[in-house]
PDB file of C-alpha atoms in Angstrom:
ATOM      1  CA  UNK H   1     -18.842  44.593  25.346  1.00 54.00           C
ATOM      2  CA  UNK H   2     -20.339  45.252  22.101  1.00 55.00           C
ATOM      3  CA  UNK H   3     -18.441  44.370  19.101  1.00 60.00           C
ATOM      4  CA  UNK H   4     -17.026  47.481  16.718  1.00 59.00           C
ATOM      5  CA  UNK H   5     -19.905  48.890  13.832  1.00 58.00           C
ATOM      6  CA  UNK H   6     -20.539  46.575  11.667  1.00 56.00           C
ATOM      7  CA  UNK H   7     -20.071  43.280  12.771  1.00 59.00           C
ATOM      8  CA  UNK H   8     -22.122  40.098  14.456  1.00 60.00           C
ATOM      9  CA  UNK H   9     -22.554  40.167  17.789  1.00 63.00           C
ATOM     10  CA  UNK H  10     -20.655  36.912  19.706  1.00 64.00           C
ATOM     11  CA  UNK H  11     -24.154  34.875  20.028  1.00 68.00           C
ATOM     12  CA  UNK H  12     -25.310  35.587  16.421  1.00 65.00           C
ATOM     13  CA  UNK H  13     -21.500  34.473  15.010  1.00 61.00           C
ATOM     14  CA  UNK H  14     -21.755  31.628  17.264  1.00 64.00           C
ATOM     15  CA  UNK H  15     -25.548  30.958  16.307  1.00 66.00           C
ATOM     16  CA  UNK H  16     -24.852  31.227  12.572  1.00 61.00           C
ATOM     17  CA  UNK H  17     -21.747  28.304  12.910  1.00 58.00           C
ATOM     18  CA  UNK H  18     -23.685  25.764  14.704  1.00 58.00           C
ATOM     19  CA  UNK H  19     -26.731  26.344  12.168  1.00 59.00           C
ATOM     20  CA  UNK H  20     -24.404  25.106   9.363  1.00 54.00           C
ATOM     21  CA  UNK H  21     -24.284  21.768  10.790  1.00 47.00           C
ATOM     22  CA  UNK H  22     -20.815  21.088   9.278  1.00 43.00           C
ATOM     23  CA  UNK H  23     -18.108  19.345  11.098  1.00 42.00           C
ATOM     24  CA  UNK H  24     -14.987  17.120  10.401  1.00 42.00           C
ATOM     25  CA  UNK H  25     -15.167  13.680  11.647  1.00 39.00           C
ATOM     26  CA  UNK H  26     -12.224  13.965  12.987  1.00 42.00           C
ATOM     27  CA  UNK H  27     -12.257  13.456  17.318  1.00 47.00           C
ATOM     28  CA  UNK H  28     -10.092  16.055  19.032  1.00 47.00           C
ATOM     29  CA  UNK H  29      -8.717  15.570  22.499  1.00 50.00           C
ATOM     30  CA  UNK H  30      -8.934  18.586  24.719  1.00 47.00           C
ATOM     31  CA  UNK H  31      -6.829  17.922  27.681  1.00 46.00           C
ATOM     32  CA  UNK H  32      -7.730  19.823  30.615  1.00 41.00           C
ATOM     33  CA  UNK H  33      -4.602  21.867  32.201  1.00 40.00           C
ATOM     34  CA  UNK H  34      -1.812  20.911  29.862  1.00 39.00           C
ATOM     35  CA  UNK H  35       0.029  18.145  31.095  1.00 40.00           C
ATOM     36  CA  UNK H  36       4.070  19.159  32.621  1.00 40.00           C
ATOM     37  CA  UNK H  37       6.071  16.693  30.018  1.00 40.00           C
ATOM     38  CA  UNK H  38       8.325  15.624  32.867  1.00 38.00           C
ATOM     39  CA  UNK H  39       8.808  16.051  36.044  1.00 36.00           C
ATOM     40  CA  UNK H  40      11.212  15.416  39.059  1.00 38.00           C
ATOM     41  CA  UNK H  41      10.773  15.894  42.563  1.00 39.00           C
ATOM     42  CA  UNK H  42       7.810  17.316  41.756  1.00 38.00           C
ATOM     43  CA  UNK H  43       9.023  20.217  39.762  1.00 37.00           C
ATOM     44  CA  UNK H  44       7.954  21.282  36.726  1.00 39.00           C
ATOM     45  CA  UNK H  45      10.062  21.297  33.494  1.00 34.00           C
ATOM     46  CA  UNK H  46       9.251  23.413  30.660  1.00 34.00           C
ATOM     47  CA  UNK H  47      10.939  21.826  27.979  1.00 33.00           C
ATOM     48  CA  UNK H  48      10.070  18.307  27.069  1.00 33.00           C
ATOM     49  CA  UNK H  49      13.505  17.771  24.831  1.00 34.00           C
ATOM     50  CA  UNK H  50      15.437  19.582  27.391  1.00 34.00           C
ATOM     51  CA  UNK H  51      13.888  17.281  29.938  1.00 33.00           C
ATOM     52  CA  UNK H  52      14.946  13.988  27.844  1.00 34.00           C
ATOM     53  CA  UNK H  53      18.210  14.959  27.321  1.00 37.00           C
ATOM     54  CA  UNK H  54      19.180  16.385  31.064  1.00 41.00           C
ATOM     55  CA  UNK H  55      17.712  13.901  32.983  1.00 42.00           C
ATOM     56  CA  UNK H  56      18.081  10.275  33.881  1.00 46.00           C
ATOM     57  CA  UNK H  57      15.708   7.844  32.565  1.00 45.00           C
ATOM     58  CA  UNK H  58      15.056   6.293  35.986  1.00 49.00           C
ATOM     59  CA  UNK H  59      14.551  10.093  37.279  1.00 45.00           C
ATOM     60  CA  UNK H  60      12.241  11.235  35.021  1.00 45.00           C
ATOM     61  CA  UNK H  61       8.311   9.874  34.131  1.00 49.00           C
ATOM     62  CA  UNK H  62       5.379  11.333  32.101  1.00 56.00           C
ATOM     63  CA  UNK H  63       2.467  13.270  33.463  1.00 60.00           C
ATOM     64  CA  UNK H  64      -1.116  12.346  31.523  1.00 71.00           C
ATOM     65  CA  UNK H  65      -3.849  15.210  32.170  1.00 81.00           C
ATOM     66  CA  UNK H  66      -5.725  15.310  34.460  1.00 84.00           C
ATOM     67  CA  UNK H  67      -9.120  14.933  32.462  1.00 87.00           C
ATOM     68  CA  UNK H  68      -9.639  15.148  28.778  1.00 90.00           C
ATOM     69  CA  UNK H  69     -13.066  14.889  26.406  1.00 91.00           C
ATOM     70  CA  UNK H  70     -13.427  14.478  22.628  1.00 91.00           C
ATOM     71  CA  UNK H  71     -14.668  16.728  20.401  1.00 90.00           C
ATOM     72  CA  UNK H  72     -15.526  17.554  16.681  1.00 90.00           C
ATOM     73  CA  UNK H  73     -13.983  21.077  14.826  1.00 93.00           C
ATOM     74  CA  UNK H  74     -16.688  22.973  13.131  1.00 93.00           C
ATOM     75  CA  UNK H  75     -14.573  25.937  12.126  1.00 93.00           C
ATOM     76  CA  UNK H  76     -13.349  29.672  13.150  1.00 94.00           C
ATOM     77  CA  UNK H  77     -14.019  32.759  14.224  1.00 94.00           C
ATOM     78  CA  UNK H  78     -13.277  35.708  15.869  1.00 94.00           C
ATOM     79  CA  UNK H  79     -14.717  37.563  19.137  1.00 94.00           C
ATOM     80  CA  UNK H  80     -14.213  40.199  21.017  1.00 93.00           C
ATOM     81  CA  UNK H  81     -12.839  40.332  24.471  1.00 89.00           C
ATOM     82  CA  UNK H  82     -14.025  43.364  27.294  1.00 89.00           C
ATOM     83  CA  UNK H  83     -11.112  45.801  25.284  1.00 91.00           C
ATOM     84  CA  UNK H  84     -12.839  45.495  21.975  1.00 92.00           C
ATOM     85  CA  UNK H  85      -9.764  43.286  20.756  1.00 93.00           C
ATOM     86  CA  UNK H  86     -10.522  40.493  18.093  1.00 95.00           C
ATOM     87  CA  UNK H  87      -9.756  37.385  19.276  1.00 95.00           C
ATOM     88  CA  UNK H  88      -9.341  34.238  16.824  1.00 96.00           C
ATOM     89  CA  UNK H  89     -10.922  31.050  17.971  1.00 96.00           C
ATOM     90  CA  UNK H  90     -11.914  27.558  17.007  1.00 95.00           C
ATOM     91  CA  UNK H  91     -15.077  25.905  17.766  1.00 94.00           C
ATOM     92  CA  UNK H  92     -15.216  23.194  18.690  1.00 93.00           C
ATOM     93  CA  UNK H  93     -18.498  20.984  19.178  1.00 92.00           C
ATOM     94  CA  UNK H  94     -18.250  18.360  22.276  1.00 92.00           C
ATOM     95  CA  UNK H  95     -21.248  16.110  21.891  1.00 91.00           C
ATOM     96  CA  UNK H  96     -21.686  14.487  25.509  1.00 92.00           C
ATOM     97  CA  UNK H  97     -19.366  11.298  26.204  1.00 93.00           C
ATOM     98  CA  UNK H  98     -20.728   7.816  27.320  1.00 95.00           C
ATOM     99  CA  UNK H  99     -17.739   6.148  29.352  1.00 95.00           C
ATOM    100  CA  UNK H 100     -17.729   2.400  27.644  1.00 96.00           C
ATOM    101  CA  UNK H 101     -14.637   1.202  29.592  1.00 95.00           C
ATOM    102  CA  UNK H 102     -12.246   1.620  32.252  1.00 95.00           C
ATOM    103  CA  UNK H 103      -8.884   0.762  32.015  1.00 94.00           C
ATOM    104  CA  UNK H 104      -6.620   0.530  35.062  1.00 92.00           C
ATOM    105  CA  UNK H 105      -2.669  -0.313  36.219  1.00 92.00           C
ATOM    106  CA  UNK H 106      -4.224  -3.726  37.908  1.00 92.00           C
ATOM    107  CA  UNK H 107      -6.181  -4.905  34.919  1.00 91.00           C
ATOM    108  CA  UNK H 108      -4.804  -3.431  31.883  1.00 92.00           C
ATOM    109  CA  UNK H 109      -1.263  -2.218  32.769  1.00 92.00           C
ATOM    110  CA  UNK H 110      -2.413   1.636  32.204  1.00 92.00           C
ATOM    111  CA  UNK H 111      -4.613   4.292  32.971  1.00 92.00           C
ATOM    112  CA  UNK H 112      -7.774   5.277  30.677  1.00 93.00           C
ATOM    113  CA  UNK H 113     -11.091   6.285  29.325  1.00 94.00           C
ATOM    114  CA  UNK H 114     -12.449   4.670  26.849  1.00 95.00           C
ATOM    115  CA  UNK H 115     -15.393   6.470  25.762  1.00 95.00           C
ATOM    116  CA  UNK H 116     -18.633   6.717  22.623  1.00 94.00           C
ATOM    117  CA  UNK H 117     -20.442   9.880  21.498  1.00 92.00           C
ATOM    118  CA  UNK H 118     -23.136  10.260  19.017  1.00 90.00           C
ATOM    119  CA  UNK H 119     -25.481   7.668  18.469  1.00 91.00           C
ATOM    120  CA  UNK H 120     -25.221   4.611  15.648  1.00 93.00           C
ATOM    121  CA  UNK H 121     -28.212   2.149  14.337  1.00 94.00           C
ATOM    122  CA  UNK H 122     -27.316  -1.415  15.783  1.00 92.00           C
ATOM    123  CA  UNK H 123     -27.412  -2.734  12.332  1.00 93.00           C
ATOM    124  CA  UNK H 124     -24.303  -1.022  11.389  1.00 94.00           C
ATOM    125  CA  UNK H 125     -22.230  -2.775  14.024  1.00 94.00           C
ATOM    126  CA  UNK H 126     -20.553  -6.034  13.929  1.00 94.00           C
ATOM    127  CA  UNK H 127     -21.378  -8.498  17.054  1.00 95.00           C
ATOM    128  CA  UNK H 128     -18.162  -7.857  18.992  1.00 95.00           C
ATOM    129  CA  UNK H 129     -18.746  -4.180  18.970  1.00 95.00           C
ATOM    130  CA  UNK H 130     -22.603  -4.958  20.010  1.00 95.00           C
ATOM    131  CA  UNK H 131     -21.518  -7.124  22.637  1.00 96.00           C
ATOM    132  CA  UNK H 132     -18.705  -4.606  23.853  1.00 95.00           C
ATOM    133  CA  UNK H 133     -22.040  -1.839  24.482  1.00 95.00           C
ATOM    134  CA  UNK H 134     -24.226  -4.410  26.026  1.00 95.00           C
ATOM    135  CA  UNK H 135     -21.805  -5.865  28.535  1.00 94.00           C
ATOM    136  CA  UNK H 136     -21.432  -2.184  29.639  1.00 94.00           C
ATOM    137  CA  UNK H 137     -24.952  -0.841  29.154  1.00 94.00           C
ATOM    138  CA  UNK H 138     -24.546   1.732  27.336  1.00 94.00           C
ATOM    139  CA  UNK H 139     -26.035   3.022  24.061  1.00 94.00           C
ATOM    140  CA  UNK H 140     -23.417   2.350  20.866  1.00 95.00           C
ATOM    141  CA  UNK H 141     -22.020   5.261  19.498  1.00 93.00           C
ATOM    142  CA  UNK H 142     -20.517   6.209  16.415  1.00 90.00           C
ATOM    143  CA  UNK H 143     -17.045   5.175  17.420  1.00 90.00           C
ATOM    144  CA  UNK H 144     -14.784   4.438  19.899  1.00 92.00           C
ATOM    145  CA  UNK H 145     -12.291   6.436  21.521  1.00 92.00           C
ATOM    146  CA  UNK H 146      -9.744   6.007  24.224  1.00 93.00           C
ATOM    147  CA  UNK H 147      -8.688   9.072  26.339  1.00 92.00           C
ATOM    148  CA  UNK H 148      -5.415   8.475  28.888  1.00 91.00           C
ATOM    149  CA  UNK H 149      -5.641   9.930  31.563  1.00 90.00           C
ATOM    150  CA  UNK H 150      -3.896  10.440  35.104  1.00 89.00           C
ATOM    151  CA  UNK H 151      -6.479   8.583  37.150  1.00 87.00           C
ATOM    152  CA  UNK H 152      -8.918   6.249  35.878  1.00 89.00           C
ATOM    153  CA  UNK H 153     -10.457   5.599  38.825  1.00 86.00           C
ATOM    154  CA  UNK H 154     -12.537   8.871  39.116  1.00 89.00           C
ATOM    155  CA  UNK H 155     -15.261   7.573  36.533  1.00 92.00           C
ATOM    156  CA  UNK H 156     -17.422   4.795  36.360  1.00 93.00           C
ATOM    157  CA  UNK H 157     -18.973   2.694  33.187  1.00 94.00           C
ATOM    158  CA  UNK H 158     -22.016   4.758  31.798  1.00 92.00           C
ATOM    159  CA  UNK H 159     -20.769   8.057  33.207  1.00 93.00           C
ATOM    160  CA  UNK H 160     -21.275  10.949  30.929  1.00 93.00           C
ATOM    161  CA  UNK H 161     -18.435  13.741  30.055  1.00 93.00           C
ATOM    162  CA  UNK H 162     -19.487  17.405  28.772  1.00 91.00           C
ATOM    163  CA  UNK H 163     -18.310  20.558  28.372  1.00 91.00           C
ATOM    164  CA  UNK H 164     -18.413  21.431  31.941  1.00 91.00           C
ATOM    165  CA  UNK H 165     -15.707  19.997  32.834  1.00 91.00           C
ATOM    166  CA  UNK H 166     -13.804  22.768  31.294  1.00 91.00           C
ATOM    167  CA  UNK H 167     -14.073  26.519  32.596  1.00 91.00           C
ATOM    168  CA  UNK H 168     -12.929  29.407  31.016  1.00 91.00           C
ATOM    169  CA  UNK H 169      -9.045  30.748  31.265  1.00 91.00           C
ATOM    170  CA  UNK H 170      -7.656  26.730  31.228  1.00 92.00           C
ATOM    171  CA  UNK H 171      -4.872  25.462  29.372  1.00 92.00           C
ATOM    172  CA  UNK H 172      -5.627  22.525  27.257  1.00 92.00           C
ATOM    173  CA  UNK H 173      -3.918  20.104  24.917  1.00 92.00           C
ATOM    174  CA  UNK H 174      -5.689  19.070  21.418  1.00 92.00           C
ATOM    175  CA  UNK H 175      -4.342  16.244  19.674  1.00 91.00           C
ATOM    176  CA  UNK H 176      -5.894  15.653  16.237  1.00 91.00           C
ATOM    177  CA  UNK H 177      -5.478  14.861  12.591  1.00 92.00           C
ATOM    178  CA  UNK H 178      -3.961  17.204   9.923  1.00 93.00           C
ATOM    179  CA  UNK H 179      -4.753  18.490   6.994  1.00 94.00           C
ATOM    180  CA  UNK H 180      -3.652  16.092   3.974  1.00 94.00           C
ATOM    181  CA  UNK H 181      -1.935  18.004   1.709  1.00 95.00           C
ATOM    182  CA  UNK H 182      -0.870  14.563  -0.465  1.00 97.00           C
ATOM    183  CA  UNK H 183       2.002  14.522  -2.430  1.00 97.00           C
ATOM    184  CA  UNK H 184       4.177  17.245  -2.139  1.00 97.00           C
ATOM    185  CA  UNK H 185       8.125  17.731  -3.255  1.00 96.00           C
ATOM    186  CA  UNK H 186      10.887  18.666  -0.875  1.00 96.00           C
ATOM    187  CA  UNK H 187      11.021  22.222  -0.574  1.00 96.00           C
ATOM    188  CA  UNK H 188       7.209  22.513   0.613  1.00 97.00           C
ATOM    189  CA  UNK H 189       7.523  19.272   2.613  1.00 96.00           C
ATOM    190  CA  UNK H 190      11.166  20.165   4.107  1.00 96.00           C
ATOM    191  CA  UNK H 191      11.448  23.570   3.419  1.00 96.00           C
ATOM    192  CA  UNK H 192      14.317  22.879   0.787  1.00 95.00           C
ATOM    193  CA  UNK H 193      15.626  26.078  -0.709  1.00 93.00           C
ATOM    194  CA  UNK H 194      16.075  24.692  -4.153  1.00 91.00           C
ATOM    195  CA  UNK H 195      18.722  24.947  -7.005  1.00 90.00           C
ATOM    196  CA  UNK H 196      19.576  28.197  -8.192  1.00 87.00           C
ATOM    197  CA  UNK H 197      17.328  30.525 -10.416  1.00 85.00           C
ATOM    198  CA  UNK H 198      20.177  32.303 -12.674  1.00 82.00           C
ATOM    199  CA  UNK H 199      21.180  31.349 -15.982  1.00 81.00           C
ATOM    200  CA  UNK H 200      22.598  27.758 -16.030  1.00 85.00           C
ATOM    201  CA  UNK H 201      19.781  25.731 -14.450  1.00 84.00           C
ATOM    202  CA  UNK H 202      17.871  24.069 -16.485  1.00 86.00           C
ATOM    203  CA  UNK H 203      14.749  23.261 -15.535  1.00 86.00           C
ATOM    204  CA  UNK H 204      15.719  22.143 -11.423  1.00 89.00           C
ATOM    205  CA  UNK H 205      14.830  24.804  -9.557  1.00 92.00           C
ATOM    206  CA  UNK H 206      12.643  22.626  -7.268  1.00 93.00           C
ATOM    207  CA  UNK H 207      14.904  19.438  -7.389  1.00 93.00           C
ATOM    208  CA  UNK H 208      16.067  18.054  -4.372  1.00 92.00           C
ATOM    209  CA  UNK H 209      19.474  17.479  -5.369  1.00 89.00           C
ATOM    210  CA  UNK H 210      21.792  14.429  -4.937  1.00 88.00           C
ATOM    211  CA  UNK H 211      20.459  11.728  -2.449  1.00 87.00           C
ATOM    212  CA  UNK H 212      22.852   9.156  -3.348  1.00 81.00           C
ATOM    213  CA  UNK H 213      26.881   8.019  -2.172  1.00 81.00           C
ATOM    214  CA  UNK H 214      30.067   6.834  -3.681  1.00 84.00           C
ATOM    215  CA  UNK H 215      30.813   2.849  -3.775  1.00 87.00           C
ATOM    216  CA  UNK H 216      31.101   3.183  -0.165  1.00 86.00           C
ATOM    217  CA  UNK H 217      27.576   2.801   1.058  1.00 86.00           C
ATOM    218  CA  UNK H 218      26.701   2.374  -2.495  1.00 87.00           C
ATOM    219  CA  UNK H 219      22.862   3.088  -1.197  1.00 90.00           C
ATOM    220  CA  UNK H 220      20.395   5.708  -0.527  1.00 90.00           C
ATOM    221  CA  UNK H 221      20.158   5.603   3.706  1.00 91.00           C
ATOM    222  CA  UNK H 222      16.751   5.450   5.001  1.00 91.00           C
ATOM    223  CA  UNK H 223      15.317   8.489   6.728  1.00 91.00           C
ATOM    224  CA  UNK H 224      16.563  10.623   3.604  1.00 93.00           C
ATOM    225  CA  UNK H 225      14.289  13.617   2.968  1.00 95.00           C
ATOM    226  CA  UNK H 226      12.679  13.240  -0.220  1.00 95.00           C
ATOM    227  CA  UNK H 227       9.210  14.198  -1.866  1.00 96.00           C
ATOM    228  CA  UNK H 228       6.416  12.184  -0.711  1.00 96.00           C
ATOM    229  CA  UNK H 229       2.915  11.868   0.780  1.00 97.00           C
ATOM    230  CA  UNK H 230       2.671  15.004   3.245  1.00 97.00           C
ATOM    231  CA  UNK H 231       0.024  16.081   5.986  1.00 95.00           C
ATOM    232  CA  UNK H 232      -2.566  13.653   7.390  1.00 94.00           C
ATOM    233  CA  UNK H 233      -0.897  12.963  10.516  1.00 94.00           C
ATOM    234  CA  UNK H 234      -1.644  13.088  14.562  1.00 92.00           C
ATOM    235  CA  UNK H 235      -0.864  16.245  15.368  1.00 92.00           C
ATOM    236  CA  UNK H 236      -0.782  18.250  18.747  1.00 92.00           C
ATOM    237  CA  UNK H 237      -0.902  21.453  19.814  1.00 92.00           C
ATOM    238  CA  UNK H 238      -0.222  22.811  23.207  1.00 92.00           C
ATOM    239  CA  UNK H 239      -1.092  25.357  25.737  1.00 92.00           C
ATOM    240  CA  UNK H 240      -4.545  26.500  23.995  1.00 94.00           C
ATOM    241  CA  UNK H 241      -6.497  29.236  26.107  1.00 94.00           C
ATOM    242  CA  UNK H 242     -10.387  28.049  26.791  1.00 94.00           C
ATOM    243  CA  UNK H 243     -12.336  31.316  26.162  1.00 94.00           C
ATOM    244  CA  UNK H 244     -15.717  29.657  26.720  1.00 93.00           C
ATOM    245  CA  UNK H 245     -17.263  26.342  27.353  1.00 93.00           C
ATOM    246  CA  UNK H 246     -21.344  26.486  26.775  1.00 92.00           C
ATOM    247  CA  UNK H 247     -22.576  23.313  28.105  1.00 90.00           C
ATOM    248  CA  UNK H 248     -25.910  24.109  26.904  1.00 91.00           C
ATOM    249  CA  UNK H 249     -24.782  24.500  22.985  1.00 91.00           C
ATOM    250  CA  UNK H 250     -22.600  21.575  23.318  1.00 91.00           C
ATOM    251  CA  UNK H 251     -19.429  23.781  22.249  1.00 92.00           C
ATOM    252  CA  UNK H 252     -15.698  24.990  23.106  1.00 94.00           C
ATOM    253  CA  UNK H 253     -13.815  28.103  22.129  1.00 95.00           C
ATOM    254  CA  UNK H 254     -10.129  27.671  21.766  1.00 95.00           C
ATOM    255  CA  UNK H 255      -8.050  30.662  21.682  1.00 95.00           C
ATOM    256  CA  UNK H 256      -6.260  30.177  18.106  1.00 94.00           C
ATOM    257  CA  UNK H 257      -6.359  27.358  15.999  1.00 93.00           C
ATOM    258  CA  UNK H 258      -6.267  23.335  16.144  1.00 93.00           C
ATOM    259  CA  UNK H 259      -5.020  21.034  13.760  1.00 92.00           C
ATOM    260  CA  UNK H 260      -7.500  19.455  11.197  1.00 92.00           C
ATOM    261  CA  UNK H 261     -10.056  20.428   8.579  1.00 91.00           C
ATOM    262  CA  UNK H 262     -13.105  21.825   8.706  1.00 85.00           C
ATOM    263  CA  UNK H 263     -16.204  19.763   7.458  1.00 57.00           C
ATOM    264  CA  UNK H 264     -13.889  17.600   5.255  1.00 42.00           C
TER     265      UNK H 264
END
């Protein structure tokens, strides 16, 4: 359906995105079908701290995906869906994968993918990274990323991943790096409510307040929130609708948004 009066159609929006050519080089995991956390007799358990705390340790293990691809965010938009109903979504360009490696339970003691995208002039690699592409034929890449998964054994050495392996309507995982929002005090970083604003307080309103003890520890314990360096970590974010994989534009849209910046 035609969007409202006004406004792009879906192809020009997308069109006018990938013409920018900016991207974070940041890689983003999509994992196809979000993984159940853990499971027990083969049924499903919604909660992954409920499941840690109710079950046994030897009842319990961790599912991986099923399949999973790396890709690059270039930003967001919005379409519309067949009720004229704006629908927020991240793009996210997946550049086809070379598979570099194969890791198995026999040889390496787990199951994985480790796989290149992109291409990279020889001369910028060291000889045990040129040696690591020759011994498996394929062409080096701008870096090296390793994708667990649930079986290994369904891909080969110079097999390439694309967007087709996801379809439209999946549930997917995307594990990637956050925003760095550097050094920030407590009540941004913990959500502190701060000191009082009335008459009396002088200057604190933002303070964190008393960290330390009596003789008795007579020390600060670790793990104490305090202000420091915030953002810039591996983030996740689960159950994120596919609303379109083009194989031919080498893109993704994810229903809502992924962690990470845009062309930073």
């Amino acid at each position: 359906m035609a969007p409202p009066a006004g406004h792009l159609s879906q192809s020009a929006i997308l069109d006018r995105f990938m013409s920018k050519g900016e991207c974070a080089l940041l890689h983003f995991y999509v994992l196809g079908r979000r993984p159940r956390r853990y499971t027990e007799a083969n049924i499903p358990i919604s909660s992954a701290g409920c499941a840690r705390a109710e079950l046994p340790r030897e009842g319990r293990h961790e599912a991986m995906a099923k399949k999973a691809i790396v890709g690059e965010k270039v930003g967001m938009t919005q379409i519309w869906d067949d009720q004229n109903r704006a629908i927020p979504v991240t793009l996210v360009r997946v550049t086809p994968c070379r598979v570099v490696q194969v890791k198995t339970p026999e040889s390496d003691g787990y199951s994985a993918v480790q796989v290149t995208f992109g291409a990279q002039r020889p001369s910028r690699l060291n000889k045990p990274e040129l040696g690591h592409f020759a011994k498996a034929g394929v062409e080096p890449g701008k870096r090296l990323v390793e994708l667990r998964v649930d079986d290994a054994g369904q891909y080969s050495v110079g097999d390439e991943i694309n967007a087709t392996i996801l379809s439209a309507g999946e549930k997917v995982d995307v594990t990637g790096v956050s925003k760095g929002k550097g050094y920030a005090g407590v009540m941004k970083r913990h959500n502190f409510k701060g000191l009082g604003a009335g008459h009396g307080t002088h200057k604190k309103h933002r303070a964190p307040g008393a960290i330390g003890a009596c003789a008795t520890p007579a020390r600060v314990f670790k793990g104490t929130k305090m202000a420091g360096r915030m953002g810039h970590e591996q983030v996740t974010t689960l159950n994120l609708e596919v609303v379109q994989a083009d194989a031919d534009r080498q893109i993704i849209l994810l229903k809502g948004a992924v962690p990470g910046p845009r062309g930073g």
